[in-house]
Short mmCIF file of C-alpha atoms in Angstrom, two decimals:
data_model
loop_
_atom_site.label_atom_id
_atom_site.label_comp_id
_atom_site.label_asym_id
_atom_site.label_seq_id
_atom_site.Cartn_x
_atom_site.Cartn_y
_atom_site.Cartn_z
CA UNK A 26 136.72 84.93 147.06
CA UNK A 27 136.81 82.10 144.81
CA UNK A 28 137.89 82.60 140.93
CA UNK A 29 138.19 80.88 138.15
CA UNK A 30 139.59 80.88 134.89
CA UNK A 31 139.41 79.92 131.63
CA UNK A 32 141.84 80.39 128.29
CA UNK A 33 140.20 79.72 125.30
CA UNK A 34 137.14 79.55 126.92
CA UNK A 35 134.84 80.72 123.24
CA UNK A 36 134.61 78.16 120.86
CA UNK A 37 136.64 79.69 117.28
CA UNK A 38 133.32 80.25 115.37
CA UNK A 39 132.05 82.06 117.95
CA UNK A 40 135.13 84.36 118.65
CA UNK A 41 135.44 85.51 115.46
CA UNK A 42 131.92 86.83 115.13
CA UNK A 43 133.02 88.91 118.59
CA UNK A 44 135.84 90.05 116.92
CA UNK A 45 135.17 91.13 113.28
CA UNK A 46 132.11 93.35 114.80
CA UNK A 47 131.69 96.89 113.06
CA UNK A 48 132.43 98.97 116.37
CA UNK A 49 131.23 102.47 116.92
CA UNK A 50 134.13 105.30 117.19
CA UNK A 51 134.54 105.94 121.36
CA UNK A 52 136.35 108.71 123.40
CA UNK A 53 139.29 107.95 125.25
CA UNK A 54 137.53 107.86 128.41
CA UNK A 55 134.26 106.76 126.94
CA UNK A 56 131.55 103.44 127.79
CA UNK A 57 129.37 101.94 125.26
CA UNK A 58 127.67 98.41 126.64
CA UNK A 59 125.10 96.65 124.79
CA UNK A 60 123.00 94.68 126.53
CA UNK A 61 121.40 91.33 125.35
CA UNK A 62 119.46 89.26 127.85
CA UNK A 63 118.02 85.47 126.78
CA UNK A 64 115.18 83.69 129.03
CA UNK A 65 116.44 79.87 128.33
CA UNK A 66 115.89 80.06 124.57
CA UNK A 67 113.81 83.35 124.10
CA UNK A 68 115.12 86.53 123.28
CA UNK A 69 114.28 89.22 126.09
CA UNK A 70 116.43 91.94 124.63
CA UNK A 71 119.07 91.81 121.36
CA UNK A 72 121.45 94.76 120.75
CA UNK A 73 124.33 95.01 118.89
CA UNK A 74 124.30 91.13 118.21
CA UNK A 75 121.53 88.97 116.21
CA UNK A 76 119.02 87.23 117.86
CA UNK A 77 120.24 83.57 116.09
CA UNK A 78 123.78 84.15 117.10
CA UNK A 79 122.76 85.46 120.84
CA UNK A 80 120.65 82.14 120.86
CA UNK A 81 123.91 79.88 119.94
CA UNK A 82 125.69 81.49 122.48
CA UNK A 83 123.33 80.65 125.16
CA UNK A 84 122.98 76.86 123.75
CA UNK A 85 127.38 76.28 123.24
CA UNK A 86 127.80 77.94 127.00
CA UNK A 87 124.58 77.53 129.10
CA UNK A 88 125.73 74.18 130.93
CA UNK A 89 129.47 75.57 131.77
CA UNK A 90 128.44 78.90 133.28
CA UNK A 91 125.52 76.90 135.18
CA UNK A 92 127.65 74.14 136.58
CA UNK A 93 130.00 77.13 137.52
CA UNK A 94 127.70 78.43 139.29
CA UNK A 95 126.55 75.29 141.04
CA UNK A 96 129.94 74.50 142.49
CA UNK A 97 130.97 78.33 143.58
CA UNK A 98 127.46 79.09 145.64
CA UNK A 99 125.81 76.40 144.57
CA UNK A 100 122.70 77.38 146.65
CA UNK A 101 121.97 80.40 144.35
CA UNK A 102 121.62 78.27 141.25
CA UNK A 103 118.22 77.68 142.25
CA UNK A 104 117.53 81.46 141.71
CA UNK A 105 118.73 81.63 137.85
CA UNK A 106 116.82 83.13 135.41
CA UNK A 107 118.32 84.44 132.87
CA UNK A 108 120.96 85.36 131.56
CA UNK A 109 123.19 88.39 129.75
CA UNK A 110 125.23 88.52 127.42
CA UNK A 111 126.52 92.64 127.09
CA UNK A 112 129.04 93.57 124.79
CA UNK A 113 131.45 96.42 126.99
CA UNK A 114 133.35 98.53 124.71
CA UNK A 115 135.71 100.75 126.67
CA UNK A 116 138.06 103.86 125.72
CA UNK A 117 141.97 103.56 126.54
CA UNK A 118 141.61 106.28 129.46
CA UNK A 119 138.33 104.98 130.93
CA UNK A 120 138.13 103.72 134.35
CA UNK A 121 135.47 101.96 135.72
CA UNK A 122 135.74 101.60 139.92
CA UNK A 123 136.29 99.15 142.87
CA UNK A 124 132.38 98.04 143.04
CA UNK A 125 130.89 94.33 144.18
CA UNK A 126 128.26 93.53 141.87
CA UNK A 127 124.54 93.95 142.25
CA UNK A 128 122.71 90.80 143.88
CA UNK A 129 120.89 90.34 140.79
CA UNK A 130 124.17 89.05 139.52
CA UNK A 131 124.07 85.05 140.64
CA UNK A 132 127.31 84.77 138.47
CA UNK A 133 129.61 86.91 137.03
CA UNK A 134 131.83 86.78 133.48
CA UNK A 135 134.05 88.68 131.40
CA UNK A 136 135.26 87.31 128.20
CA UNK A 137 138.60 89.13 126.60
CA UNK A 138 137.95 89.93 123.35
CA UNK A 139 140.23 92.96 121.72
CA UNK A 140 142.84 93.67 121.32
CA UNK A 141 145.82 90.82 121.67
CA UNK A 142 147.26 93.29 125.72
CA UNK A 143 145.83 95.56 127.75
CA UNK A 144 144.79 95.39 131.43
CA UNK A 145 142.88 93.01 132.80
CA UNK A 146 140.33 92.61 135.95
CA UNK A 147 141.59 93.36 138.93
CA UNK A 148 140.23 92.57 142.73
CA UNK A 149 140.80 93.69 145.78
CA UNK A 150 139.80 92.10 149.67
CA UNK A 151 138.11 95.66 150.50
CA UNK A 152 136.32 98.64 148.59
CA UNK A 153 139.83 101.21 149.47
CA UNK A 154 141.85 98.53 147.55
CA UNK A 155 143.57 96.51 149.49
CA UNK A 156 145.94 93.73 148.30
CA UNK A 157 144.83 94.21 144.91
CA UNK A 158 144.70 91.24 142.67
CA UNK A 159 144.97 92.41 138.12
CA UNK A 160 144.23 88.59 136.22
CA UNK A 161 146.13 88.88 132.97
CA UNK A 162 144.37 90.61 129.91
CA UNK A 163 144.32 87.29 127.10
CA UNK A 164 142.34 86.91 124.32
CA UNK A 165 139.61 84.66 124.79
CA UNK A 166 140.58 84.11 128.81
CA UNK A 167 137.14 83.52 130.77
CA UNK A 168 137.12 85.33 134.35
CA UNK A 169 134.08 84.12 136.97
CA UNK A 170 132.96 84.92 140.05
CA UNK A 171 129.90 84.82 142.16
CA UNK A 172 129.50 87.66 144.10
CA UNK A 173 128.69 88.27 148.19
CA UNK A 174 127.56 91.29 149.07
CA UNK A 175 131.11 93.85 150.15
CA UNK A 176 133.27 91.42 149.24
CA UNK A 177 133.61 90.91 145.85
CA UNK A 178 135.45 93.76 144.69
CA UNK A 179 137.02 95.03 141.72
CA UNK A 180 137.87 97.13 138.45
CA UNK A 181 139.12 97.32 135.07
CA UNK A 182 140.28 99.98 133.07
CA UNK A 183 141.66 101.01 129.91
CA UNK A 184 146.31 100.80 129.39
CA UNK A 185 146.26 104.18 127.81
CA UNK A 186 147.10 102.58 124.37
CA UNK A 187 143.87 101.13 123.04
CA UNK A 188 140.04 100.58 123.85
CA UNK A 189 139.34 97.15 125.57
CA UNK A 190 136.03 95.53 124.34
CA UNK A 191 135.15 92.31 126.26
CA UNK A 192 131.53 89.55 126.39
CA UNK A 193 130.55 89.92 130.20
CA UNK A 194 128.11 87.10 130.64
CA UNK A 195 126.16 86.95 134.13
CA UNK A 196 123.86 84.43 135.32
CA UNK A 197 121.20 86.17 136.31
CA UNK A 198 117.88 87.04 138.87
CA UNK A 199 115.02 88.94 139.76
CA UNK A 200 114.81 87.74 143.28
CA UNK A 201 117.13 89.18 145.01
CA UNK A 202 115.24 88.93 148.41
CA UNK A 203 116.46 85.45 148.18
CA UNK A 204 119.66 86.29 147.38
CA UNK A 205 119.94 88.22 150.63
CA UNK A 206 118.48 85.95 152.27
CA UNK A 207 121.23 83.00 151.22
CA UNK A 208 124.00 85.47 152.01
CA UNK A 209 122.90 86.52 155.53
CA UNK A 210 122.67 90.19 154.28
CA UNK A 211 119.96 93.12 155.11
CA UNK A 212 117.45 93.72 151.71
CA UNK A 213 117.31 96.88 152.18
CA UNK A 214 120.47 98.03 152.21
CA UNK A 215 120.96 95.81 149.24
CA UNK A 216 118.13 97.16 147.35
CA UNK A 217 119.72 100.75 147.99
CA UNK A 218 122.85 99.76 146.60
CA UNK A 219 121.44 97.62 143.57
CA UNK A 220 119.33 100.95 142.66
CA UNK A 221 122.38 103.36 142.77
CA UNK A 222 125.35 103.01 140.44
CA UNK A 223 128.43 102.37 140.76
CA UNK A 224 129.52 105.89 140.30
CA UNK A 225 127.02 106.61 143.16
CA UNK A 226 127.31 104.27 146.21
CA UNK A 227 131.40 104.72 146.57
CA UNK A 228 130.40 108.21 148.11
CA UNK A 229 127.25 106.78 150.09
CA UNK A 230 129.21 103.51 151.11
CA UNK A 231 130.17 105.54 154.98
CA UNK A 232 126.23 105.58 154.69
CA UNK A 233 125.54 102.20 154.32
#
């Protein structure tokens, strides 16, 4: 798996917008996700981020993200349809299990916002956690990769001290069948795993 890491990814004014958001209270083992979608310059949905800020994020970072996709998995670039800017707030004891991203994600990215120190994203060679490699958490560090079915395993969790706040930036498609064709994977199995949430499909991994 090829992983791209960029420090100081967000412009100062954009980082400040996220740092200054008044976030809701959260339990230590809880997760809250605020989804924002944009199709070119058309807002599909905006949650917690003002539309003008979401448009600005798209204008500032789309070209760089799209170039990354063309570099990491050029065959998938033609499938791009929209972008997601999701705010992910997790409690200090929250753990997201080992998973590979759903096939509608062409490029997966996370930018660490707050606090100064926490646990970064951990990548693995297999779903059972073989050969783990954790990317160190650093404010405004971005971590990108292009998922591959049952290959790009990763997880994240809190450090037990502070809540964890990050911006997830994904380039997306609705054409899962074409993704499977490019990856040379069976559409039915990929689509089934796409529909199962990460907490469920890990229990069915022996069946699929």
